[in-house]
Short mmCIF file of C-alpha atoms in Angstrom, two decimals:
data_model
loop_
_atom_site.label_atom_id
_atom_site.label_comp_id
_atom_site.label_asym_id
_atom_site.label_seq_id
_atom_site.Cartn_x
_atom_site.Cartn_y
_atom_site.Cartn_z
CA MET A 26 64.22 47.37 -40.24
CA LYS A 27 67.06 45.07 -39.32
CA ASN A 28 66.83 41.42 -40.32
CA SER A 29 67.01 40.38 -36.66
CA ASN A 30 63.58 42.01 -36.22
CA ILE A 31 62.12 40.28 -39.29
CA LYS A 32 63.34 36.69 -39.12
CA HIS A 33 61.57 34.91 -36.29
CA HIS A 34 63.24 31.54 -35.90
CA VAL A 35 60.78 28.75 -35.13
CA VAL A 36 63.76 26.54 -34.23
CA PRO A 37 66.54 28.28 -32.23
CA GLN A 38 69.80 28.94 -34.06
CA SER A 39 71.68 27.88 -30.92
CA TYR A 40 70.13 24.41 -31.29
CA LEU A 41 70.70 24.12 -35.05
CA LYS A 42 74.36 25.13 -34.71
CA ARG A 43 74.98 21.76 -33.03
CA PHE A 44 74.05 20.17 -36.37
CA GLY A 45 76.09 22.67 -38.39
CA ARG A 46 79.73 23.57 -38.80
CA LEU A 47 81.57 26.85 -38.30
CA ASN A 48 82.34 28.77 -41.47
CA THR A 49 85.99 28.98 -42.41
CA ASN A 50 85.92 32.70 -41.59
CA ASN A 51 84.37 31.91 -38.17
CA LYS A 52 81.46 34.24 -38.92
CA GLY A 53 78.54 31.92 -38.32
CA SER A 54 77.67 28.30 -39.07
CA ASN A 55 76.49 26.39 -42.11
CA ILE A 56 74.09 23.46 -42.12
CA GLY A 57 73.00 20.82 -44.62
CA VAL A 58 69.41 21.22 -45.82
CA TRP A 59 66.97 18.92 -47.61
CA SER A 60 63.91 20.64 -49.08
CA LYS A 61 60.65 18.70 -48.91
CA LYS A 62 59.24 20.72 -51.81
CA SER A 63 62.10 20.28 -54.27
CA SER A 64 63.60 17.10 -52.77
CA LYS A 65 67.03 18.71 -53.24
CA CYS A 66 69.96 19.14 -50.84
CA PHE A 67 72.02 22.29 -50.37
CA ILE A 68 74.05 24.11 -47.72
CA LYS A 69 72.87 27.32 -46.06
CA ALA A 70 73.83 29.53 -43.16
CA VAL A 71 72.08 28.52 -39.94
CA LYS A 72 70.70 32.06 -39.61
CA ASP A 73 68.88 31.61 -42.92
CA VAL A 74 66.88 28.47 -42.12
CA ALA A 75 63.88 27.54 -39.93
CA TYR A 76 62.40 31.01 -39.73
CA VAL A 77 59.16 32.75 -40.70
CA LYS A 78 59.20 36.50 -41.19
CA GLU A 79 57.40 38.33 -38.38
CA TYR A 80 55.77 35.06 -37.30
CA TYR A 81 55.44 35.94 -33.60
CA SER A 82 54.72 39.64 -34.16
CA VAL A 83 51.47 40.94 -32.67
CA ASN A 84 50.35 44.51 -33.30
CA SER A 85 48.06 44.33 -30.26
CA LYS A 86 51.27 44.60 -28.21
CA SER A 87 51.41 48.29 -29.06
CA ASP A 88 54.53 48.89 -27.00
CA ASN A 89 56.51 46.13 -28.73
CA LYS A 90 55.12 43.98 -31.53
CA ASN A 91 58.14 41.68 -31.18
CA TYR A 92 57.35 41.07 -27.51
CA TRP A 93 56.99 37.30 -27.91
CA GLU A 94 60.16 36.87 -29.96
CA HIS A 95 62.12 38.79 -27.33
CA ARG A 96 60.53 36.86 -24.48
CA PHE A 97 61.41 33.54 -26.10
CA SER A 98 65.04 34.63 -26.43
CA LYS A 99 65.25 35.93 -22.87
CA GLU A 100 63.50 33.13 -20.98
CA LEU A 101 63.93 29.98 -23.00
CA GLU A 102 66.54 30.01 -25.73
CA GLN A 103 69.26 30.88 -23.23
CA LEU A 104 68.76 27.37 -21.83
CA TYR A 105 70.48 26.08 -24.97
CA GLY A 106 73.70 27.52 -23.57
CA THR A 107 75.40 26.42 -20.35
CA GLU A 108 72.58 24.16 -19.14
CA ILE A 109 72.48 22.09 -22.32
CA LYS A 110 76.28 21.95 -22.57
CA THR A 111 76.34 20.47 -19.07
CA ILE A 112 73.64 17.92 -19.91
CA ILE A 113 75.39 16.88 -23.12
CA SER A 114 78.64 16.44 -21.20
CA LYS A 115 76.86 14.23 -18.64
CA ILE A 116 75.31 12.12 -21.39
CA ASN A 117 78.65 11.63 -23.13
CA SER A 118 80.14 10.57 -19.79
CA LYS A 119 77.27 8.05 -19.32
CA CYS A 120 76.06 9.85 -16.20
CA SER A 121 72.37 9.49 -15.37
CA LEU A 122 70.13 12.51 -15.83
CA ASN A 123 68.75 13.90 -12.58
CA ASN A 124 65.34 15.52 -12.13
CA LEU A 125 66.68 19.00 -12.84
CA ASP A 126 68.24 17.81 -16.12
CA LYS A 127 64.92 16.28 -17.15
CA LYS A 128 63.04 19.46 -16.27
CA ILE A 129 65.40 21.58 -18.37
CA LEU A 130 65.09 19.20 -21.32
CA SER A 131 61.32 18.97 -20.78
CA LYS A 132 61.05 22.75 -20.97
CA LEU A 133 63.04 22.86 -24.21
CA ILE A 134 61.14 19.97 -25.79
CA ALA A 135 57.70 21.25 -24.75
CA PHE A 136 58.48 24.78 -25.92
CA GLN A 137 59.86 23.57 -29.23
CA PHE A 138 56.75 21.45 -29.79
CA VAL A 139 54.33 24.36 -29.30
CA ARG A 140 56.27 27.17 -31.03
CA VAL A 141 56.31 25.79 -34.59
CA PRO A 142 53.66 26.79 -37.16
CA ALA A 143 52.47 23.18 -37.47
CA PHE A 144 51.16 23.47 -33.89
CA LEU A 145 50.59 27.19 -33.32
CA ASP A 146 48.69 27.84 -36.56
CA ARG A 147 46.31 25.07 -35.55
CA GLN A 148 45.64 26.70 -32.18
CA ILE A 149 45.05 30.09 -33.82
CA GLU A 150 42.56 28.53 -36.24
CA LYS A 151 40.74 26.85 -33.35
CA GLY A 152 40.55 30.17 -31.51
CA ARG A 153 39.21 31.94 -34.59
CA ASN A 154 36.50 29.32 -35.13
CA ILE A 155 35.40 29.42 -31.49
CA THR A 156 35.28 33.23 -31.43
CA GLU A 157 33.31 33.42 -34.68
CA GLU A 158 30.82 30.85 -33.40
CA ILE A 159 30.30 32.81 -30.17
CA PHE A 160 29.68 36.02 -32.12
CA LYS A 161 27.16 34.23 -34.36
CA GLN A 162 25.20 32.85 -31.43
CA TYR A 163 25.22 36.03 -29.34
CA HIS A 164 25.15 38.75 -32.01
CA PHE A 165 21.94 40.16 -30.50
CA LEU A 166 23.91 41.24 -27.45
CA PHE A 167 25.85 43.72 -29.59
CA GLU A 168 22.91 45.38 -31.36
CA ASN A 169 22.63 48.28 -28.90
CA LEU A 170 26.34 49.03 -28.80
CA ASN A 171 27.71 52.10 -30.56
CA LYS A 172 30.20 51.83 -33.43
CA TYR A 173 33.28 52.22 -31.21
CA GLU A 174 32.07 49.60 -28.74
CA ARG A 175 31.31 47.12 -31.54
CA GLN A 176 34.76 47.65 -33.03
CA LYS A 177 36.39 46.91 -29.68
CA ILE A 178 34.34 43.72 -29.28
CA PHE A 179 34.86 42.44 -32.82
CA SER A 180 38.59 43.17 -32.67
CA LEU A 181 38.81 40.17 -30.34
CA ALA A 182 38.17 37.97 -33.36
CA GLU A 183 41.10 39.40 -35.32
CA THR A 184 43.93 36.96 -35.98
CA ASP A 185 46.44 39.26 -34.28
CA ASN A 186 44.54 39.20 -30.99
CA ILE A 187 43.84 35.49 -31.21
CA LYS A 188 47.55 34.82 -31.79
CA ASN A 189 48.47 36.93 -28.77
CA GLN A 190 45.93 35.12 -26.58
CA ALA A 191 47.10 31.72 -27.84
CA LEU A 192 50.74 32.56 -27.06
CA GLU A 193 49.83 33.79 -23.58
CA ILE A 194 47.94 30.58 -22.79
CA ILE A 195 50.68 28.37 -24.24
CA ILE A 196 53.61 30.08 -22.51
CA ASP A 197 52.00 30.86 -19.16
CA ASP A 198 49.77 27.81 -18.72
CA VAL A 199 50.39 24.94 -21.14
CA LEU A 200 54.20 25.06 -21.03
CA PRO A 201 54.65 24.78 -17.22
CA LYS A 202 52.17 21.89 -17.08
CA SER A 203 53.89 20.13 -19.99
CA GLU A 204 57.27 20.38 -18.25
CA GLU A 205 55.92 18.52 -15.22
CA ILE A 206 54.23 15.87 -17.35
CA LEU A 207 57.30 15.18 -19.51
CA SER A 208 59.77 15.03 -16.65
CA GLY A 209 57.63 12.29 -15.06
CA LYS A 210 57.69 10.04 -18.11
CA THR A 211 60.17 7.25 -18.92
CA TRP A 212 63.41 8.58 -20.41
CA LYS A 213 65.95 6.73 -22.54
CA ILE A 214 68.97 8.46 -24.05
CA TYR A 215 70.68 6.95 -27.09
CA ILE A 216 74.21 7.83 -28.16
CA ASN A 217 74.56 7.32 -31.90
CA ASN A 218 77.91 5.62 -32.61
CA LEU A 219 77.33 5.33 -36.35
CA ASP A 220 78.87 7.51 -39.05
CA ILE A 221 75.30 8.40 -40.06
CA PRO A 222 74.16 11.45 -38.04
CA LEU A 223 70.77 11.97 -36.50
CA PHE A 224 68.77 14.47 -38.56
CA THR A 225 66.68 17.33 -37.26
CA SER A 226 64.15 19.60 -38.97
CA ASP A 227 61.97 22.70 -38.83
CA ASN A 228 59.57 20.63 -36.68
CA PRO A 229 62.05 18.54 -34.67
CA VAL A 230 59.95 17.22 -31.77
CA VAL A 231 58.31 14.08 -33.17
CA LEU A 232 55.26 12.70 -31.39
CA TYR A 233 54.30 9.29 -32.68
CA ASN A 234 51.13 7.44 -31.64
CA PHE A 235 51.95 3.73 -31.52
CA SER A 236 48.25 2.78 -31.28
CA THR A 237 47.11 4.60 -34.41
CA ASN A 238 50.49 4.64 -36.21
CA SER A 239 50.07 8.38 -36.66
CA PHE A 240 51.81 11.77 -36.32
CA ASP A 241 48.47 13.57 -36.49
CA TYR A 242 48.00 16.27 -33.83
CA ASN A 243 44.53 14.86 -33.14
CA ASN A 244 46.17 11.59 -32.03
CA ASN A 245 49.19 12.98 -30.22
CA GLY A 246 49.93 15.22 -27.26
CA LEU A 247 52.70 15.73 -24.73
CA GLY A 248 50.56 14.33 -21.92
CA ARG A 249 49.08 11.31 -23.69
CA ASP A 250 49.91 7.74 -22.72
CA ASP A 251 49.78 6.28 -26.21
CA ASN A 252 52.63 8.10 -27.90
CA ILE A 253 56.40 8.33 -27.78
CA ILE A 254 58.38 11.54 -28.05
CA LEU A 255 61.61 11.71 -30.05
CA PHE A 256 63.98 14.66 -30.00
CA PRO A 257 67.49 14.72 -31.53
CA LEU A 258 69.54 16.84 -29.14
CA THR A 259 72.64 16.63 -31.35
CA PRO A 260 73.64 14.50 -34.36
CA LYS A 261 74.90 11.97 -31.81
CA ILE A 262 72.29 12.15 -29.03
CA LEU A 263 68.62 11.15 -29.18
CA VAL A 264 66.12 11.76 -26.39
CA HIS A 265 63.47 9.01 -26.42
CA ILE A 266 60.54 9.59 -24.03
CA SER A 267 57.89 6.91 -23.41
CA PRO A 268 54.74 6.83 -21.24
CA SER A 269 55.44 6.48 -17.51
CA SER A 270 53.82 3.02 -17.60
CA PHE A 271 56.74 1.84 -19.77
CA SER A 272 59.05 2.07 -16.75
CA LYS A 273 58.11 -1.56 -16.07
CA ILE A 274 59.72 -2.70 -19.33
CA ILE A 275 62.24 0.05 -20.08
CA ASN A 276 65.17 0.89 -17.83
CA GLU A 277 65.99 4.57 -17.83
CA SER A 278 69.58 4.78 -19.02
CA THR A 279 72.06 6.21 -21.48
CA THR A 280 72.77 3.60 -24.14
CA ASP A 281 75.26 3.41 -27.00
CA THR A 282 73.81 2.20 -30.27
CA LYS A 283 75.17 1.08 -33.61
CA ASP A 284 71.76 -0.12 -34.74
CA ILE A 285 71.61 1.31 -38.26
CA LYS A 286 68.00 0.19 -38.69
CA TYR A 287 66.92 2.11 -35.58
CA ILE A 288 68.82 5.32 -36.46
CA SER A 289 67.53 5.14 -40.04
CA THR A 290 63.98 4.78 -38.73
CA ILE A 291 64.41 7.81 -36.45
CA ASN A 292 65.73 9.84 -39.38
CA ARG A 293 62.86 8.67 -41.55
CA LEU A 294 60.42 9.96 -38.92
CA GLN A 295 62.12 13.39 -39.03
CA ILE A 296 61.78 13.44 -42.82
CA GLU A 297 58.09 12.54 -42.68
CA HIS A 298 57.37 14.93 -39.81
CA CYS A 299 59.16 18.05 -41.09
CA THR A 300 57.14 21.00 -42.35
CA ASN A 301 59.47 22.16 -45.13
CA GLU A 302 63.07 21.18 -44.39
CA VAL A 303 65.33 18.57 -42.80
CA TYR A 304 68.75 19.57 -41.39
CA PHE A 305 72.00 17.63 -40.99
CA PRO A 306 75.77 18.23 -40.75
CA PRO A 307 76.95 19.74 -44.07
CA GLU A 308 79.67 17.12 -44.59
CA PHE A 309 76.90 14.51 -44.96
CA ILE A 310 75.32 16.24 -47.96
CA ASP A 311 76.69 13.81 -50.57
CA SER A 312 75.38 10.82 -48.61
CA PHE A 313 71.92 12.17 -47.73
CA ASN A 314 69.14 10.05 -49.20
CA PRO A 315 65.55 10.79 -48.13
CA ASN A 316 64.43 7.37 -49.34
CA ASN A 317 66.75 5.31 -47.11
#
């Protein structure tokens, strides 16, 4: 089997390439990596980071077990091309984002938030617990079924089926609603004018609850009014989304910043929020310090 059918990237390569640099032979990009487990820095090819083997594969899709991976590439990851290039150009020119720009970014941010294992594994576990509890309470309903019928019923509790159901709900229901919610919030775009780049990670959409001082998924959600959403679009551009009520105190704008304390804080949040790895431009590897 080809590697392209094994490595399911939980963060799109097209996004990570903006934090990397072309190889000297122009055959791909490299990116700086900090490992949470070893606390060491190294350089790797973009294609070899932020992936989980066969993560989105579902055998219940008998016609194509890589259905979800292919759908993500077809419908969503292509947005990282022309659309994002146009938005980045507008930001660099200090042009205001219009509603369409916000909807495109909202779709990318919402999708990135729900596609990572930190979120999706949690939903699968919830689904498994609910299904098992239902079977426990209503087991008597299955007593008169034959062996084949029982197998069909109990197969619903298999992780593969639960994953498929979770992905269907997330992509077809949760994602469209999240796009609308995010695009209606208060947006502030920061252009980082420091030599220090913005970092990203294998879990790059940071939701931070300012009431509980927490990243916990129990205290954060795309539609909540007590958290902020932070997403580094490039090493130089940060998307900062606040509750809609903040529009009274925050003017939506694109703002240059040389505030080293602010950028360092944003990078610290990426380090704390990552699952396994933080990513940054490879030329910054000698200066990277996870404790600053």
